[in-house]
CSV table of C-alpha atoms in Angstrom, one decimal:
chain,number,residue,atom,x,y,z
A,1,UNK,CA,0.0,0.0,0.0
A,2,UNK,CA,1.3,3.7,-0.8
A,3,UNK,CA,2.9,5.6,1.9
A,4,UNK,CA,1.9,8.9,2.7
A,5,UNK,CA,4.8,10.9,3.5
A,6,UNK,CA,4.8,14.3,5.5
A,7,UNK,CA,7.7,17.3,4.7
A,8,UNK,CA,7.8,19.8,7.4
A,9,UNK,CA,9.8,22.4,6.8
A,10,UNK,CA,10.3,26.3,6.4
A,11,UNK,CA,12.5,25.9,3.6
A,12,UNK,CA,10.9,25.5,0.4
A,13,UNK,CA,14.2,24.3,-1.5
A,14,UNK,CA,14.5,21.8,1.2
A,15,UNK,CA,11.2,20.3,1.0
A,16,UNK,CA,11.2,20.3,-3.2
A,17,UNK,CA,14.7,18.1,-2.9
A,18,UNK,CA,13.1,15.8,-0.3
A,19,UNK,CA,10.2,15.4,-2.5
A,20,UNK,CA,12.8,14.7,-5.3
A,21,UNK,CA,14.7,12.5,-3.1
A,22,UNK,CA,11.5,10.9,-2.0
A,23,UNK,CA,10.8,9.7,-5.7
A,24,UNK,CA,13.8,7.9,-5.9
A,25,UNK,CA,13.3,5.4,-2.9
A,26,UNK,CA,12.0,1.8,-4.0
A,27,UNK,CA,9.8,2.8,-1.0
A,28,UNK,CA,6.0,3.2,-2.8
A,29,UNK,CA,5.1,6.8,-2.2
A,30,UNK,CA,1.5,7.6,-2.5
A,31,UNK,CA,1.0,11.5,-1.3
A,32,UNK,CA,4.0,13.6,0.1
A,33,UNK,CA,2.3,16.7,1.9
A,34,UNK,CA,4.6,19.8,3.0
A,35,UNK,CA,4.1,21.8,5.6
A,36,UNK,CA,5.9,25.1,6.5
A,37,UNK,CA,6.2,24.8,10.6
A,38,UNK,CA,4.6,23.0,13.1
A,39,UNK,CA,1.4,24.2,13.2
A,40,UNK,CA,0.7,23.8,9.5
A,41,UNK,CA,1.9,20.0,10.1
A,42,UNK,CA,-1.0,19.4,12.6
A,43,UNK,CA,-3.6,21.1,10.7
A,44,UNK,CA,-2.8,18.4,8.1
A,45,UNK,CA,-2.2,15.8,10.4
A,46,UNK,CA,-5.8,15.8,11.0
A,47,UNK,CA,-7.6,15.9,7.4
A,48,UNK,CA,-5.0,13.6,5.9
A,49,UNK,CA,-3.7,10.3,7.0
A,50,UNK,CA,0.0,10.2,7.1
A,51,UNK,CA,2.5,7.4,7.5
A,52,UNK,CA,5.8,8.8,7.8
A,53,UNK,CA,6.7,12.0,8.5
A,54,UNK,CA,10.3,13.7,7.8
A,55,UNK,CA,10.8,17.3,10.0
A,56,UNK,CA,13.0,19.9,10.7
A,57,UNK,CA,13.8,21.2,14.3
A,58,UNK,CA,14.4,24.8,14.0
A,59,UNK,CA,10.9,26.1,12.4
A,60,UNK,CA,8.8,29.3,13.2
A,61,UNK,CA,5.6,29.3,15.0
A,62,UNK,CA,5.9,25.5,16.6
A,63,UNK,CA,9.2,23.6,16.1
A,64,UNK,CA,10.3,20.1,15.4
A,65,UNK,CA,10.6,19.0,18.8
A,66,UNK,CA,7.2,20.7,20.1
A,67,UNK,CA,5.6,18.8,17.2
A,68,UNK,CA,7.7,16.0,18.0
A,69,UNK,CA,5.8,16.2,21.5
A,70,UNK,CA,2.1,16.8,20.2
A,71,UNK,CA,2.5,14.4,18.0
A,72,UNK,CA,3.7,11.2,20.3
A,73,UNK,CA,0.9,12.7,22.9
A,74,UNK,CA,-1.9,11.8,20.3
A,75,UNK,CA,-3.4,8.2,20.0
A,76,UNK,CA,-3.8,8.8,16.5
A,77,UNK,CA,-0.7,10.0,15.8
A,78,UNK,CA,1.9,8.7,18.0
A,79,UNK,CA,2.9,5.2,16.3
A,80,UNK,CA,3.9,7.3,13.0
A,81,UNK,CA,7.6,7.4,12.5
A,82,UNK,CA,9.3,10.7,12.7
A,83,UNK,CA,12.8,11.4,11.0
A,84,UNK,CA,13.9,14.6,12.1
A,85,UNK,CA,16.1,16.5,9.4
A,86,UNK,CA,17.8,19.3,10.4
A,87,UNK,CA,21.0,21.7,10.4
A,88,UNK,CA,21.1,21.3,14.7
A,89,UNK,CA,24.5,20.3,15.6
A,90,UNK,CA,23.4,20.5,19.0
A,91,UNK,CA,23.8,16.7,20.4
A,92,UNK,CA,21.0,18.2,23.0
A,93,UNK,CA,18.6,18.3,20.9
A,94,UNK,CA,19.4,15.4,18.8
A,95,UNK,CA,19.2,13.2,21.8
A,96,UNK,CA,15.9,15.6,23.4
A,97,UNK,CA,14.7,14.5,19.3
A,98,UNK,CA,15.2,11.0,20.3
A,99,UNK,CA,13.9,10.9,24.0
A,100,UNK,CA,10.4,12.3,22.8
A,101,UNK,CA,10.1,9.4,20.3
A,102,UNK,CA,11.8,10.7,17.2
A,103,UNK,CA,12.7,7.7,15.1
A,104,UNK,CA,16.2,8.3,13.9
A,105,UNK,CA,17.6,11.6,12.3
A,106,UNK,CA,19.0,12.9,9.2
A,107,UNK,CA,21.9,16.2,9.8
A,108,UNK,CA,21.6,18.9,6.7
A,109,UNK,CA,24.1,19.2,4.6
A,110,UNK,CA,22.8,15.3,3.4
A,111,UNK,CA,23.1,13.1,0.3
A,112,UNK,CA,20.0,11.4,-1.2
A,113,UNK,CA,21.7,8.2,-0.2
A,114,UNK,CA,21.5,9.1,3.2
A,115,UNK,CA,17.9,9.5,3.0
A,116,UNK,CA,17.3,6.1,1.6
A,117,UNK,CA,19.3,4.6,4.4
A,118,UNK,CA,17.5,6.2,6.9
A,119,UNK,CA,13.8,5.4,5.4
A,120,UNK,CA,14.6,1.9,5.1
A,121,UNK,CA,16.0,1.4,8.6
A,122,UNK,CA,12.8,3.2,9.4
A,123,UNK,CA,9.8,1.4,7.7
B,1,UNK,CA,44.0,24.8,5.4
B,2,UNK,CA,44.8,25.5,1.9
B,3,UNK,CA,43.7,29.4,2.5
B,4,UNK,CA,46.5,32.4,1.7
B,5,UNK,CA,45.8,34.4,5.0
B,6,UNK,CA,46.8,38.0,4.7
B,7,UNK,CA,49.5,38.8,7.8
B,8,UNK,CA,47.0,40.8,9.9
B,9,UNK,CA,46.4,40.0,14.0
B,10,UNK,CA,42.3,39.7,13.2
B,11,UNK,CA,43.2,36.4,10.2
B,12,UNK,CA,45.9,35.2,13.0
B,13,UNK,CA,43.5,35.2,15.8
B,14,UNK,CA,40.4,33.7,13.6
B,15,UNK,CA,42.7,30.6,12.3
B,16,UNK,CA,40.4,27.6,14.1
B,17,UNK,CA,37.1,29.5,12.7
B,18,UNK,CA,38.5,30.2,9.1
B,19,UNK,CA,39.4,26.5,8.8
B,20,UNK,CA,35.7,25.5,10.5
B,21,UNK,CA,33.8,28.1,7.9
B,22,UNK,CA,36.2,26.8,5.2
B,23,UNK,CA,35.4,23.1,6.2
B,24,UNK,CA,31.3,24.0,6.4
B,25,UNK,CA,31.0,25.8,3.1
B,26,UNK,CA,33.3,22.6,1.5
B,27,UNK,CA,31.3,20.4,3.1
B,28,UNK,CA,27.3,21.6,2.1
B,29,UNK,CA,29.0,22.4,-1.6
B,30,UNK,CA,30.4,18.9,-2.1
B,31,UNK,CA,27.4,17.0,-0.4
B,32,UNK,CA,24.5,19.2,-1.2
B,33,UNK,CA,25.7,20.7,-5.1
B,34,UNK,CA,28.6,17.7,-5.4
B,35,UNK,CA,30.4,21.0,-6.7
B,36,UNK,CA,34.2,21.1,-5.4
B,37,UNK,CA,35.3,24.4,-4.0
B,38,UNK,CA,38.5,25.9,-3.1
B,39,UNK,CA,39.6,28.1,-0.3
B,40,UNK,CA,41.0,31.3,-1.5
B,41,UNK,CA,42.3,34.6,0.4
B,42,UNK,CA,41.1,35.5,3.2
B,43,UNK,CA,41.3,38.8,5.0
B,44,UNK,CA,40.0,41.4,8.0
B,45,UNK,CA,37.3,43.3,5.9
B,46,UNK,CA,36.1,47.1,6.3
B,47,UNK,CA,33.0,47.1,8.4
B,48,UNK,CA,31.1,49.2,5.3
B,49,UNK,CA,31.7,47.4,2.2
B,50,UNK,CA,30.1,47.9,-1.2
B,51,UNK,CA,28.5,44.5,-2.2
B,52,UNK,CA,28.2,44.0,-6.3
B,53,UNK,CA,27.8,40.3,-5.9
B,54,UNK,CA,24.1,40.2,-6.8
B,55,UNK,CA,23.1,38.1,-4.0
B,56,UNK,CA,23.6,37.9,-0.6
B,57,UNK,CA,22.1,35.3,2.6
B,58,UNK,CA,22.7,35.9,5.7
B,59,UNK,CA,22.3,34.1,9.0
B,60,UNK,CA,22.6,35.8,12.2
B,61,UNK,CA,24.0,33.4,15.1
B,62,UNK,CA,22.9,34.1,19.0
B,63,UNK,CA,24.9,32.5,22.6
B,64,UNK,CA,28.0,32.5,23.5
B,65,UNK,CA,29.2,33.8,20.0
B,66,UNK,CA,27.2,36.2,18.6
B,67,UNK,CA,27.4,37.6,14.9
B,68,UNK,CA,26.3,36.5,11.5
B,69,UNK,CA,27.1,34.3,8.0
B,70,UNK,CA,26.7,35.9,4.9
B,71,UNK,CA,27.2,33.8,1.8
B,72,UNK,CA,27.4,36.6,-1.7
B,73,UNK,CA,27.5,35.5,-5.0
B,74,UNK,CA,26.7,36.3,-8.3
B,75,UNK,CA,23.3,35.9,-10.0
B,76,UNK,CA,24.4,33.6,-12.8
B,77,UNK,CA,26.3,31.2,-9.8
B,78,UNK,CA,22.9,31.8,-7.8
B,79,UNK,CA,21.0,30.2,-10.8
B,80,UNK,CA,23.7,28.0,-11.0
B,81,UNK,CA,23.7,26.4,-8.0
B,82,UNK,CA,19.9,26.1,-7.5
B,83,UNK,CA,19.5,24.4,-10.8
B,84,UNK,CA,22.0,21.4,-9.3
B,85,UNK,CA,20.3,22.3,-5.4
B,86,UNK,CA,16.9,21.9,-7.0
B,87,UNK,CA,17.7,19.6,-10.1
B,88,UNK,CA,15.9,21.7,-12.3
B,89,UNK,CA,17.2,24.6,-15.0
B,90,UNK,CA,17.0,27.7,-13.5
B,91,UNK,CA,18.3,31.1,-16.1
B,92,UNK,CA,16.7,33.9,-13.9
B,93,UNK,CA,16.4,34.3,-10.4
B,94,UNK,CA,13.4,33.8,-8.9
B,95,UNK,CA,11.9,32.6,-5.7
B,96,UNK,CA,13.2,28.8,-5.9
B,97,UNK,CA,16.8,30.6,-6.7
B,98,UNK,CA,16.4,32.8,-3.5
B,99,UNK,CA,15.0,30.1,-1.7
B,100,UNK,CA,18.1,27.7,-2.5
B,101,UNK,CA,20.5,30.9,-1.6
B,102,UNK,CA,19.0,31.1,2.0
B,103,UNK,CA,18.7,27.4,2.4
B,104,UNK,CA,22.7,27.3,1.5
B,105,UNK,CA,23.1,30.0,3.5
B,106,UNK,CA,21.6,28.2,6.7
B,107,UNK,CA,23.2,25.6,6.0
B,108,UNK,CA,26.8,26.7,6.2
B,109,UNK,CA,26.5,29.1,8.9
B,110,UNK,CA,24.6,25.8,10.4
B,111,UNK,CA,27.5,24.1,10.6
B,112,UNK,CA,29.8,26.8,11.8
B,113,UNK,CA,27.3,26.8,14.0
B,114,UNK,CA,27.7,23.0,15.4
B,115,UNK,CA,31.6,23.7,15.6
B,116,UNK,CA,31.1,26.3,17.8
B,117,UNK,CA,28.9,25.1,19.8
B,118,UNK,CA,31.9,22.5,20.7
B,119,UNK,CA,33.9,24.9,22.4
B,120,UNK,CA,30.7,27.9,23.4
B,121,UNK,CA,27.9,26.1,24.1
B,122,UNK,CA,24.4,26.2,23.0
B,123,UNK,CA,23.6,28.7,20.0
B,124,UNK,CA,20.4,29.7,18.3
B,125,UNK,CA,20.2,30.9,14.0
B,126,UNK,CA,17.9,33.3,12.9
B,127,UNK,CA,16.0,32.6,9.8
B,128,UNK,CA,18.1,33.3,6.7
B,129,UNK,CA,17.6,36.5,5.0
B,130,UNK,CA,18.4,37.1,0.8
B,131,UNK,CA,19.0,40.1,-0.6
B,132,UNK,CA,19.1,40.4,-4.2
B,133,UNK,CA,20.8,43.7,-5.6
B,134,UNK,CA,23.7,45.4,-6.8
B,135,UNK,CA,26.2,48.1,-5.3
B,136,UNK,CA,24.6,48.3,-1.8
B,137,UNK,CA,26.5,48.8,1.5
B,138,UNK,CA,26.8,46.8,3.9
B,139,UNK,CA,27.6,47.0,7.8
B,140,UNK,CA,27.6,45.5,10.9
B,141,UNK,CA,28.0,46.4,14.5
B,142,UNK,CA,31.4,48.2,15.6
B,143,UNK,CA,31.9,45.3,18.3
B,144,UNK,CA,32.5,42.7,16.1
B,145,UNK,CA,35.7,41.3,13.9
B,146,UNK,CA,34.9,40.9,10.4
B,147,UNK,CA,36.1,38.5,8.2
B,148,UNK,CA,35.7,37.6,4.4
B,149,UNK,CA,37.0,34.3,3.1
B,150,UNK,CA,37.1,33.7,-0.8
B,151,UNK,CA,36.1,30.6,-3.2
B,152,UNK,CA,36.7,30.0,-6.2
B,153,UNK,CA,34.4,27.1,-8.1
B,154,UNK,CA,34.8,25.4,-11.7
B,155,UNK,CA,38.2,26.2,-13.4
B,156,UNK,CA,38.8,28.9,-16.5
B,157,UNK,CA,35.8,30.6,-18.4
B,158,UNK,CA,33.6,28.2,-15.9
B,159,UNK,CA,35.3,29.7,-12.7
B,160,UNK,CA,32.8,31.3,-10.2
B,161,UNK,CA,34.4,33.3,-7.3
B,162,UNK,CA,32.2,34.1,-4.0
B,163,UNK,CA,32.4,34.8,-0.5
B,164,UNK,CA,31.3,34.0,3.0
B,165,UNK,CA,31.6,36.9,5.2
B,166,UNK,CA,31.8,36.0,9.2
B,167,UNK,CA,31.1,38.6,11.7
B,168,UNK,CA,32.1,37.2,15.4
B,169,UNK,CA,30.9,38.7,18.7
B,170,UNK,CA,32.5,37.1,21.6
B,171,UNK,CA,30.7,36.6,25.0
B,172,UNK,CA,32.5,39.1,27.0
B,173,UNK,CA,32.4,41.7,23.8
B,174,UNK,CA,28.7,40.7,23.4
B,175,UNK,CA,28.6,42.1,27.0
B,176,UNK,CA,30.2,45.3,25.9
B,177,UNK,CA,28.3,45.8,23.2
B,178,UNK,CA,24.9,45.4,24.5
B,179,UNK,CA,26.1,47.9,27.6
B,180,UNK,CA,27.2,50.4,24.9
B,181,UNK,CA,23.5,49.9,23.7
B,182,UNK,CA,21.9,50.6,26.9
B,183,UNK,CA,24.1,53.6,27.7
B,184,UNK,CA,23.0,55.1,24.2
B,185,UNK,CA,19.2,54.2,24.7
B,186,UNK,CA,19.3,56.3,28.3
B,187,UNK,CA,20.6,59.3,26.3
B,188,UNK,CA,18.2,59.7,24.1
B,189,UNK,CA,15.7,59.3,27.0
């Protein structure tokens, strides 16, 4: 069955190459949706159905890791995978990423390869 | 480091944080573009400069270092490097161009960033800013020590030069600087 894939992210280029990347994976896409922040993210959380969802940290209005949070606090929502992709160097908030639930994570600059690694140790 | 570092006290000081830009900017071109860059000159710039390069991101940094990242290049490179960023032909710039130019721009200053983080703890970025122009000035506080590193990309007719411009605001100066502020403020009231 098609996965529905989520972008979150406030940069446009980034979520146009993930949705390029995205293509490329033997993985069977159905939708990708894109959101711009956090919020955004959950409005669409709850009109679409979503089975993977690939997120920056460092976002306006609601970031990755308050999402993170929402998210894994909803019965609905909190078996989805979330792959955090983001520029944070911060260990802190990798491991914070990973201690609310975040399923792995991906650190900008990264290749398409790393990508499809990460979706398939994911899925 | 591959860089030809102009004999001033400001380069000499900055070596660690030329070679940790240098190693950023190498590292999102070769991974994010697959483009190989090399490290050119770098030097102590004027605070007020007059920027012709056609388009310039910048990323202010916040914490134990303060300052800013500004990435300038020329339009054609700008086009350039979003058609590979994007893989798709971009001639003009438009909005995908600018938004590839602040995403770069995050990007390196994002991993100057996580080097700096090792040795100053935590930092925050602000979101990237693009300007697109030509012959406009630029400035930044008085506090802070300004430095410019070139690039070259591509060899002969093919050869694209730009710069990242680092402006670095230590803790203690940050202090300084944000008294100087308050003691201005309370004159004017």
């Amino acid at each position: 069955m098609p996965l529905n894939i989520l972008i979150v992210d406030d940069s446009a280029a980034i979520r146009k190459i993930l949705q390029r990347v995205l293509r490329q994976t033997d993985v069977p896409i159905g939708e990708v949706y894109e959101a711009g922040d956090g919020v955004e993210a959950l409005e669409l959380m709850k009109t679409q159905k979503v089975g993977l969802i690939l997120s920056d940290i460092n976002m306006p209005k609601m970031d990755g890791l308050q999402l993170l949070s929402k998210l894994k606090a909803n019965e609905s929502w909190k078996m989805v995978p979330i792959v955090m992709i983001t520029t944070e160097g911060s260990q802190n908030k990798v491991v914070e990423a990973v201690n609310l639930g975040a399923a792995g994570y991906v650190r900008k600059p990264f290749t398409a390869e790393q990508i499809k690694d990460k979706l398939a140790s994911v899925l | 480091m591959g860089a030809e570092l102009m004999g001033n006290d400001i380069v000499k000081q900055y070596e660690t944080v030329i070679h940790w830009v240098q190693e950023a900017t190498k590292q999102v071109f070769a991974t994010m573009l697959d483009l190989e860059i090399k490290c050119g000159a770098v030097r102590s710039d004027h605070r007020t400069s007059v920027q012709s390069a056609g388009i310039m991101t910048m990323v202010g940094m916040a914490g134990g270092v303060s300052g800013s990242g500004c990435l300038c290049f020329s339009k054609r490179f700008a086009c350039r490097l979003a058609s590979r960023f994007l893989m798709s032909e971009y001639r003009e710039v438009d909005d995908d161009v600018l938004d590839a130019a602040a995403e770069l721009g995050n990007m390196v200053v994002g991993g100057l960033k996580t080097f700096l983080e090792e040795k100053s703890g935590p930092m925050g970025l602000s979101v990237p800013t693009v300007v697109c122009g030509e012959n406009y000035l630029t400035r930044t506080a008085p506090t802070g020590d300004r430095l410019v590193l070139d690039f070259t990309c591509g060899e002969g007719a093919e050869q694209e030069r730009f710069t990242v411009t680092v402006c670095l605001i230590t803790e203690r100066k940050n202090r300084n600087y944000l008294n100087e502020m308050a003691e201005f403020h309370a004159r004017l009231v």
